[in-house]
Coordinates of C-alpha atoms in Angstrom, one line a residue:
X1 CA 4.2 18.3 -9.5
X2 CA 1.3 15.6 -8.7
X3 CA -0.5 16.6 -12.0
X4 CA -4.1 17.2 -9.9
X5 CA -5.9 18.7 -13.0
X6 CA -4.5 15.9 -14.9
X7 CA -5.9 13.8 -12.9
X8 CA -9.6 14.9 -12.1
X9 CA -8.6 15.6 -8.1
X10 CA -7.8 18.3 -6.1
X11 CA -5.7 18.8 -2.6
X12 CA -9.0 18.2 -0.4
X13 CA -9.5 15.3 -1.9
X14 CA -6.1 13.8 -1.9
X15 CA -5.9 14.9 1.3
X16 CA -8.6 13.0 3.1
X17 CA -7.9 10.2 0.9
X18 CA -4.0 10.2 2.1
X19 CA -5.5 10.1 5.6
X20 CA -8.3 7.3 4.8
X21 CA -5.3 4.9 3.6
X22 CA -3.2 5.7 7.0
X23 CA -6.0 5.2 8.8
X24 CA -7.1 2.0 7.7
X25 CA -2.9 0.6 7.1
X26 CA -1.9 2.3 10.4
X27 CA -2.6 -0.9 12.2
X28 CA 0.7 -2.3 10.5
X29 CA 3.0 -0.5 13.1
X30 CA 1.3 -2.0 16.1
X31 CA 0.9 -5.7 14.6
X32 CA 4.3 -6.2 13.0
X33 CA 6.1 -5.1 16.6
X34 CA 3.9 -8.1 17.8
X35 CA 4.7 -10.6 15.2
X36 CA 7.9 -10.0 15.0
X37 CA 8.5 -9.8 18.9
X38 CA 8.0 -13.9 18.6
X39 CA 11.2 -14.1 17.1
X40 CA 13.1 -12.1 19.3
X41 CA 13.2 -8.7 17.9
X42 CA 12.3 -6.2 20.2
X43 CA 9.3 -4.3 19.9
X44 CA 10.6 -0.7 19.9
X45 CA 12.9 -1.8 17.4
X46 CA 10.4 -3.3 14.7
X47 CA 7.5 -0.2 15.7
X48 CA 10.5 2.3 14.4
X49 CA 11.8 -0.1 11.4
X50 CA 8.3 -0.8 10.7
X51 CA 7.7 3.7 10.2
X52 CA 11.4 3.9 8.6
X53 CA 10.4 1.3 5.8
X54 CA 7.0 1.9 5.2
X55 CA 8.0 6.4 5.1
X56 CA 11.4 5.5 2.6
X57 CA 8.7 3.5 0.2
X58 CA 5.4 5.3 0.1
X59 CA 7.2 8.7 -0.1
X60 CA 9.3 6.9 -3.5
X61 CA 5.9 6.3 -4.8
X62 CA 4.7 9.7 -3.6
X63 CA 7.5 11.6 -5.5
X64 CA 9.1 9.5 -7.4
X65 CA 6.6 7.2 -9.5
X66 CA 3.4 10.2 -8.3
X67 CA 0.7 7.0 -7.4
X68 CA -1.6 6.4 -4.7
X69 CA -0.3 3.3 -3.5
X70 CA 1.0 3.2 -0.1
X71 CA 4.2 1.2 0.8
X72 CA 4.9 -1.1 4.6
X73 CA 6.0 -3.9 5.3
X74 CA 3.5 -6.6 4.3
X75 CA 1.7 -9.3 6.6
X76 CA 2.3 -13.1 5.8
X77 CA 5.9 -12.6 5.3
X78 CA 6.4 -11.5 8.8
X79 CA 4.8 -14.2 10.1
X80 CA 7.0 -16.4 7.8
X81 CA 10.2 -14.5 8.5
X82 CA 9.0 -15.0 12.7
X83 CA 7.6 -18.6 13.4
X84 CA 9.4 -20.5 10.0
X85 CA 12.6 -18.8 8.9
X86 CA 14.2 -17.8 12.5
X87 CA 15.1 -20.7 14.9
X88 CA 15.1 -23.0 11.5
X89 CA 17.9 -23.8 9.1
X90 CA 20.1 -24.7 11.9
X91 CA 18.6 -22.9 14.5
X92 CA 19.3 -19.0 12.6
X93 CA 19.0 -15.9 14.9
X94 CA 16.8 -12.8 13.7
X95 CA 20.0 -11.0 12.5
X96 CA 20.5 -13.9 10.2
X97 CA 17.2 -13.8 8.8
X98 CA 17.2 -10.0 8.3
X99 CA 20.2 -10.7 6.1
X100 CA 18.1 -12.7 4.0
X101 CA 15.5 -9.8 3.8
X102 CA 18.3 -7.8 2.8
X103 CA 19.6 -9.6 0.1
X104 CA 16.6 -10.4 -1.0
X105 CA 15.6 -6.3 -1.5
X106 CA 18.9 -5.9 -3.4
X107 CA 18.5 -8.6 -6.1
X108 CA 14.4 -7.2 -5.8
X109 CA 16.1 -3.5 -6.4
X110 CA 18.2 -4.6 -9.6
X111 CA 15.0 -6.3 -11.2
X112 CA 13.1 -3.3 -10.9
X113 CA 15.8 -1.5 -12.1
X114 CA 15.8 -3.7 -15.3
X115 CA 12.2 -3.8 -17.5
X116 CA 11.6 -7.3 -15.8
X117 CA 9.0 -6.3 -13.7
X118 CA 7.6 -4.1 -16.4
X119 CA 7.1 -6.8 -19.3
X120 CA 5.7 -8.8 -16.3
X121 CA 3.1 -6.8 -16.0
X122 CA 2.0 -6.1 -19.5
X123 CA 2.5 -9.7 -19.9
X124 CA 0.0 -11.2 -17.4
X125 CA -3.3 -11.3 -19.4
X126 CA -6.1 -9.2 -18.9
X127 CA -8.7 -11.7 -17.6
X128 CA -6.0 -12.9 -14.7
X129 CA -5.5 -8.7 -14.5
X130 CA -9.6 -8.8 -13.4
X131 CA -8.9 -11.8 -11.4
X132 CA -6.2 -10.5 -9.1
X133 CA -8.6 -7.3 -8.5
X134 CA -11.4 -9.0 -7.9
X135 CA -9.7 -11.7 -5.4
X136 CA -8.0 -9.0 -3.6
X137 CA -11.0 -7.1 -3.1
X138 CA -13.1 -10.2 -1.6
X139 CA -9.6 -10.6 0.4
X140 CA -9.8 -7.0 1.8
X141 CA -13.7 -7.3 2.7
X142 CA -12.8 -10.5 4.3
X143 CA -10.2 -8.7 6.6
X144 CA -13.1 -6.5 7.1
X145 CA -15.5 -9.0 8.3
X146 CA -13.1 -10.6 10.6
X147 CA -11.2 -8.0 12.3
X148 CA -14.8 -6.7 13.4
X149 CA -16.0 -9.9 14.8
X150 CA -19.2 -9.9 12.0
X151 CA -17.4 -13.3 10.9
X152 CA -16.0 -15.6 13.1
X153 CA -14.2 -18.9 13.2
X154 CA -16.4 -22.3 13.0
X155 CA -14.8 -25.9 13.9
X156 CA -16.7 -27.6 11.3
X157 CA -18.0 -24.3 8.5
X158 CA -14.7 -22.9 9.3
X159 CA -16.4 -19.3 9.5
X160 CA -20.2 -18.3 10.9
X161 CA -21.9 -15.2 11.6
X162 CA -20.7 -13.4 14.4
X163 CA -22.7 -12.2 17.5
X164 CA -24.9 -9.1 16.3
X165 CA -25.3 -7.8 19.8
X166 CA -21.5 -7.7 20.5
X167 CA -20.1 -3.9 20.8
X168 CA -17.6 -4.2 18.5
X169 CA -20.0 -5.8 15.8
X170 CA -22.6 -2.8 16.5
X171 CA -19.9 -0.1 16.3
X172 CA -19.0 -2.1 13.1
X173 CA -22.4 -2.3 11.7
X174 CA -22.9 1.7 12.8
X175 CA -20.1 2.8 10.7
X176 CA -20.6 1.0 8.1
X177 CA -24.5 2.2 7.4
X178 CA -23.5 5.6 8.1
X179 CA -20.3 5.5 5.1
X180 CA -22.3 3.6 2.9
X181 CA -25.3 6.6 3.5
X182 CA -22.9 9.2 2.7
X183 CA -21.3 7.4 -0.4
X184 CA -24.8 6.7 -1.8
X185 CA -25.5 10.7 -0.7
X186 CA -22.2 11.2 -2.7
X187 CA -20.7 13.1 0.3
X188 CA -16.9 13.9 -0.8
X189 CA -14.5 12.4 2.3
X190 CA -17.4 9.8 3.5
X191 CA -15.0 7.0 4.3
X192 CA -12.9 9.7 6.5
X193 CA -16.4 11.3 8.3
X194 CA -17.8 7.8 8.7
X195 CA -14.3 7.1 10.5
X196 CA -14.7 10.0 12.9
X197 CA -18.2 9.4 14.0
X198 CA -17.3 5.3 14.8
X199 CA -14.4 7.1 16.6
X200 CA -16.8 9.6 18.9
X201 CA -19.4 6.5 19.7
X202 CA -16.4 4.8 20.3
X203 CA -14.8 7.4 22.9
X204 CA -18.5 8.2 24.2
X205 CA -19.6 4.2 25.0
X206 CA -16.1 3.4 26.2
X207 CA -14.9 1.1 23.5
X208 CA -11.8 3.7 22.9
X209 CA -9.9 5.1 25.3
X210 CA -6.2 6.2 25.9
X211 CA -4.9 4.9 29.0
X212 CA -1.2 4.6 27.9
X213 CA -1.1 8.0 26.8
X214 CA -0.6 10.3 24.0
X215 CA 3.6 10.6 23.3
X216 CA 6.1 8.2 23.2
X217 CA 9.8 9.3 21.8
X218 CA 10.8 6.2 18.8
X219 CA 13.5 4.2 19.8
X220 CA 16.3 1.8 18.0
X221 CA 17.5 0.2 20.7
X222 CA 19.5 -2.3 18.2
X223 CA 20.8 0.4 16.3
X224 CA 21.0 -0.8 12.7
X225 CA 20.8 -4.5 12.5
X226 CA 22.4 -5.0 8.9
X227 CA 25.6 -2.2 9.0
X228 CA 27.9 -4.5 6.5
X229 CA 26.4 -5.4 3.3
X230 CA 28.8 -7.9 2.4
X231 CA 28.3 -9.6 5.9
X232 CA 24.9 -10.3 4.6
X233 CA 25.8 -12.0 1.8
X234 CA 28.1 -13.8 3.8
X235 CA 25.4 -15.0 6.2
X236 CA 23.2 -16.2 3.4
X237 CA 25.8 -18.3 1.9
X238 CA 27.3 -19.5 5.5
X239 CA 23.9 -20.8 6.6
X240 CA 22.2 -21.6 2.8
X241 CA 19.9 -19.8 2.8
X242 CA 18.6 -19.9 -1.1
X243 CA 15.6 -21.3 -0.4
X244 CA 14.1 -18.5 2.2
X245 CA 15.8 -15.8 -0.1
X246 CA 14.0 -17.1 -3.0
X247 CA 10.4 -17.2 -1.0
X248 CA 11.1 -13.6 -0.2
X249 CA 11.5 -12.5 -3.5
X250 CA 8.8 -14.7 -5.6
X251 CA 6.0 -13.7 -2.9
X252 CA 7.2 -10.4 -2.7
X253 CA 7.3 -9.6 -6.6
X254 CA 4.0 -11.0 -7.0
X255 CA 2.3 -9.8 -4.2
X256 CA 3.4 -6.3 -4.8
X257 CA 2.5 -6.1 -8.4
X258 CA -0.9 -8.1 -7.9
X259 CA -1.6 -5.5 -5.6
X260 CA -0.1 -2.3 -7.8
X261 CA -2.1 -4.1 -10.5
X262 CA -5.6 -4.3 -8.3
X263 CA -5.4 -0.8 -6.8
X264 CA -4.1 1.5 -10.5
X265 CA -6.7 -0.7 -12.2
X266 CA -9.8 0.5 -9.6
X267 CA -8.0 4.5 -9.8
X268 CA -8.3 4.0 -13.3
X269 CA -4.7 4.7 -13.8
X270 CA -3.6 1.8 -16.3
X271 CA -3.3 2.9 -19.7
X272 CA -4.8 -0.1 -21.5
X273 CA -2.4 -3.0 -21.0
X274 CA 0.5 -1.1 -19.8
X275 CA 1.4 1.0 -16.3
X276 CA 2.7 4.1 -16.6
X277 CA 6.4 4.9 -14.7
X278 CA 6.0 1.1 -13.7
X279 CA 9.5 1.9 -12.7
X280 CA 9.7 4.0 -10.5
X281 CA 6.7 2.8 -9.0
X282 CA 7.8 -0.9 -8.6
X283 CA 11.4 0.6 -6.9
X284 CA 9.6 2.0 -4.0
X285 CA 8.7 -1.7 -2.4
X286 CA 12.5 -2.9 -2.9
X287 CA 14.0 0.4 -1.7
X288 CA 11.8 -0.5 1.3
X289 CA 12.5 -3.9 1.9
X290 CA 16.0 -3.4 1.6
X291 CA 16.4 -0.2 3.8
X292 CA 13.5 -1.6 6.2
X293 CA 16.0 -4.9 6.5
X294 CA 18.8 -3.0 7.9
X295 CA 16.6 -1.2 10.6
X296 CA 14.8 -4.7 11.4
X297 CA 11.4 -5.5 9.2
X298 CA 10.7 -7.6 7.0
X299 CA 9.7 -6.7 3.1
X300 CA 7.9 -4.0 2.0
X301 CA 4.9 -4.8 -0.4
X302 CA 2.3 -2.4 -2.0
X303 CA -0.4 -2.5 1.0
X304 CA -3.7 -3.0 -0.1
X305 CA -5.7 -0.8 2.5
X306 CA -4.5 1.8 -0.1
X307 CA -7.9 0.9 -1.7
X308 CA -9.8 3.1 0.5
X309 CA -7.8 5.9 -0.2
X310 CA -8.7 5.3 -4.1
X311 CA -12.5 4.9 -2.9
X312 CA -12.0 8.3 -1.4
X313 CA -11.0 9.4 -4.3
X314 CA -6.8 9.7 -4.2
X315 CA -5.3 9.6 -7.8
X316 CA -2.0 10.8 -7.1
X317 CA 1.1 10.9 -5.1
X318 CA 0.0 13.5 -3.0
X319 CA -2.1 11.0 -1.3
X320 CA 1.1 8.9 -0.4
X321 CA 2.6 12.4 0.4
X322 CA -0.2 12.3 3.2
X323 CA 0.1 8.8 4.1
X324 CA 4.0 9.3 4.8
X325 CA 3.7 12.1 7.2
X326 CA 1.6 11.1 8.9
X327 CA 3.4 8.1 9.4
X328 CA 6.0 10.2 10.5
X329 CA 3.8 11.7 13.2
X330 CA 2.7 8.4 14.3
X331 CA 6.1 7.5 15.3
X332 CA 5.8 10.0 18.6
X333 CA 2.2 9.0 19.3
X334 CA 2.9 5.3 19.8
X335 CA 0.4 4.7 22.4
X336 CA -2.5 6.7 20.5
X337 CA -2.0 4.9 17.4
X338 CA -1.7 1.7 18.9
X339 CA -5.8 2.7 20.9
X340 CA -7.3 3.8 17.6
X341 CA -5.6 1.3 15.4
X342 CA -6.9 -1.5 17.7
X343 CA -10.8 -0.9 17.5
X344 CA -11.1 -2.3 14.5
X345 CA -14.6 -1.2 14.4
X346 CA -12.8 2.0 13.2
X347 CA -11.3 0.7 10.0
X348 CA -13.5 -2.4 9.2
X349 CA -16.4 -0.7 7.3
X350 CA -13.9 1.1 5.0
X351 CA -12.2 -1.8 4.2
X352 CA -15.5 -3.7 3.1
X353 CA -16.6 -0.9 1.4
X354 CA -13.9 -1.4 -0.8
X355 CA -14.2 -5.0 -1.3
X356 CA -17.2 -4.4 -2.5
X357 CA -16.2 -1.7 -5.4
X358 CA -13.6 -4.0 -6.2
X359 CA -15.3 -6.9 -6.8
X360 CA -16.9 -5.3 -10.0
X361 CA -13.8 -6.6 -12.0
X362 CA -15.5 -10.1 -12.2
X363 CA -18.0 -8.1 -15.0
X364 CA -14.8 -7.9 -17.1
X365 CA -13.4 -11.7 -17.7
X366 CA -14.6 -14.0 -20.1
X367 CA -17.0 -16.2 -18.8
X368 CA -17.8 -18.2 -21.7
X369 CA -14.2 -19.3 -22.2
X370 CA -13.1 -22.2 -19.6
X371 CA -9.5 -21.5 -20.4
X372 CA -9.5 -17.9 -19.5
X373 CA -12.7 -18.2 -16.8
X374 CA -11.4 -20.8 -14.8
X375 CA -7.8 -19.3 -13.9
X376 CA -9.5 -15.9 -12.6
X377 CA -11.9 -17.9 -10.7
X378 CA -9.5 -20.0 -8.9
X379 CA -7.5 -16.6 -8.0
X380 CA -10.5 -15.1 -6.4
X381 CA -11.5 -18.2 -4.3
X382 CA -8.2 -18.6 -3.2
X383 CA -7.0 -15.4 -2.0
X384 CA -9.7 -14.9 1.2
X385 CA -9.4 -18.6 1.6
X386 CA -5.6 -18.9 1.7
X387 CA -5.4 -15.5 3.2
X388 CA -2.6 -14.8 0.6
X389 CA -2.7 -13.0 -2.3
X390 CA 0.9 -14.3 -3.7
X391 CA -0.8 -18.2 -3.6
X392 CA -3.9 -16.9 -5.5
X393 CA -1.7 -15.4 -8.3
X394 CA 0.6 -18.7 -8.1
X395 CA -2.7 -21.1 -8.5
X396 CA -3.8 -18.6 -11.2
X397 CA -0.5 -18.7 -12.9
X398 CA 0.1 -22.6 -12.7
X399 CA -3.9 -23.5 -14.0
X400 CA -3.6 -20.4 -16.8
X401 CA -0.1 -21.9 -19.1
X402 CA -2.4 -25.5 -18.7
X403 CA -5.6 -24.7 -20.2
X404 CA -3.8 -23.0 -22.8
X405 CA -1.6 -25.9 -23.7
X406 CA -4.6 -28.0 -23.3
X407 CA -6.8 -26.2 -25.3
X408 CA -3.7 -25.5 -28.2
X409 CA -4.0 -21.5 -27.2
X410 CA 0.0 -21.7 -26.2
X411 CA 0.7 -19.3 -28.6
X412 CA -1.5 -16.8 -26.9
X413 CA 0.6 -16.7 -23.8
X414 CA 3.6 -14.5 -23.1
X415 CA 6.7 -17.2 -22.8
X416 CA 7.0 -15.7 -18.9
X417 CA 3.9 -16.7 -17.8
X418 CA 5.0 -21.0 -18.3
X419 CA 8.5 -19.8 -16.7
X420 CA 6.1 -18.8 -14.0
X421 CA 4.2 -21.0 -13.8
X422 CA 7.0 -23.8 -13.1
X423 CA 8.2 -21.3 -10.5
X424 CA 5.4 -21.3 -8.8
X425 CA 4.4 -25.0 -8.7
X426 CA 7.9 -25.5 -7.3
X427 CA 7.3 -22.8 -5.0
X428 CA 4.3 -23.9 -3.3
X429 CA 4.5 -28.0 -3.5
X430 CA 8.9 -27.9 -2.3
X431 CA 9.0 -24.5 -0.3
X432 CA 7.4 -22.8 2.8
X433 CA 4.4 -20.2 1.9

């Protein structure tokens, strides 16, 4: 069914990589509850939405479209759906907004189902392809560096070294010697067994420990949030809500397929230009969104911790397979996920790791040429900068159709890319991002 042979794995190895991605995502069911709590939503409900949305999509990918790319609802949009969209546009409650989410996931779903997305993909050229890999992976090491505490915020450099004798920072710097030992050993699993030793230091100097428990039974105490389609609709058009629908679905599409793009490119799964059952994988983040929506969370997008599972060697949907249950499992162990997936001295070095193998995409774009140089640049700079990888691709997109026209390359362009490209200056200069 997942093709291993085909695919130069095996079940071990999909295996541990399914529970390197969970590991270093799982953090997404403790922080969206949090975000989303600002707005009103309670916390049991999102922490149950939040395991719903992200088990419906990765398992889609898993079976359906048999990638390694795990599926949950994405950060950035949640703050945007908590501290700009709700209490805005007339002063909108949460069940509004979620009807915004909603809509926005169906008219994602009929895209996907059309070969929109697909000629969007083969149509974004290959140099912005290395871009949006290489930005995403100085975006993921950045995470890295700053959930640890080995960067921290500066009032006037905006970031500095952090303090090296702090105990997260040690723990951080312990882990990540003894992964990158085992890689350079080539140790099969190393960014799974340099997970469990940070864990044992962590339990044995006191930096982990489970005082809430083990086992806590999921709850929906809203029940489902969006029951009536239509009353959706209905809400979007009562209160206008165009505008937040469109963000939703611009930042969404792109951030998801930047991402699908990033992660198939460093499995080695894209087939020259094109992306093989592009389909079916591109369904599984609007099945999500919508379904997540109706349960209270906000979209879906291809998550791109799913890089350490690649790293760890995951080629297939078996890895997702992995992911999903134990998502699943994580649902009853609330108060243990929430202890591990809050060191993030645990996770960090991973996610580093992989910014670092990542970044090797900069080898591949054409230098020499301004026109094509200059628009992967700017996406690399601006995606750990802006903390978003939807804005890199939209500076990328806007700068790319220029330089061409400039230049008299227009031809060389896929017409989409200028209808983009007005899109997205009209996205970022008139609309919230």
């Amino acid at each position: 069914m997942f093709k291993l042979q085909e695919n130069n794995t095996n079940v071990k190895t999909e295996l541990i990589a399914g529970f390197t991605t969970f590991m270093t995502m799982v953090y997404i069911i403790v922080v969206n509850p949090i975000i989303l709590k600002d707005a009103g939503v309670p916390f049991e409900q999102v922490f149950t939405a939040t395991v719903i949305a992200t088990v419906i999509g990765t398992l889609w990918m898993a079976l359906a479209a048999n990638y390694p790319i795990a599926i949950a609802p994405g950060m950035g949009l949640n703050a945007y759906f908590a501290y700009s969209v709700v209490g805005s546009h007339g002063g909108i409650t949460y069940q509004t907004a979620f009807s915004a989410v909603f809509v926005a996931g169906i008219i994602f779903i009929i895209l996907s189902l059309t070969k929109f997305r697909k000629v969007l993909i083969e149509a974004i050229p290959d140099n912005i392809k290395h871009g949006i890999t290489a930005g995403i992976g100085l975006f993921i090491a950045f995470i890295g560096l700053r959930q640890s505490n080995l960067i921290v915020s500066h009032p006037e450099n905006l970031v500095q070294l952090g303090d090296l004798h702090s105990p997260v920072v040690l723990l951080t710097l312990l882990g990540l010697t003894v992964t990158l030992v085992l890689m350079a050993l080539r140790v099969n699993g190393a960014f799974f067994f340099g997970m469990i030793v940070t864990g044992i230091v962590a339990l044995l100097t006191g930096q982990l420990s489970f005082d809430k428990g083990f086992i806590e039974i999921p709850k929906l105490p809203e029940g489902l949030i969006i029951a009536n389609p239509i009353t959706a609709f209905t809400d979007v058009f009562q209160h206008s809500l165009y505008a937040v629908v469109f963000s939703f679905l611009l930042v969404t599409i792109f951030d998801t397929t930047g991402t699908m793009i990033g992660v198939a490119e460093q499995a080695g799964l894209m087939k020259g230009n094109k992306f093989p059952r592009a389909r079916q994988a591109l369904l599984s983040d609007s099945i999500g969104s919508t379904l997540g929506s109706m349960f209270g969370t906000t979209p879906t997008t291809a998550f791109l911790e799913s890089t350490s599972g690649v790293a760890a060697g995951g080629r297939t949907g078996l890895t997702t397979l992995t992911v999903s249950i134990l998502f699943i499992i994580a649902a009853f162990f609330g108060p243990l996920v929430s202890a591990v997936s809050g060191l993030s001295a645990i996770t960090a070095p991973a996610l580093i790791i992989v910014g670092s193998l990542m970044i090797g995409a900069v080898a591949k774009i054409k230098w020499g040429e301004i026109d094509e140089a200059f628009p992967a640049f700017i996406i690399i700079l601006s995606m750990p900068l802006t903390s978003s990888i939807a804005t890199g691709i939209a500076l990328g997109f806007i700068s790319y159709p220029i330089l061409k026209l400039a230049t008299g390359n227009w031809r060389q362009i896929h017409p989409i890319l200028y209808v983009f490209g007005i899109l997205f200056l009209i996205q970022l200069v008139f609309l919230p991002h």
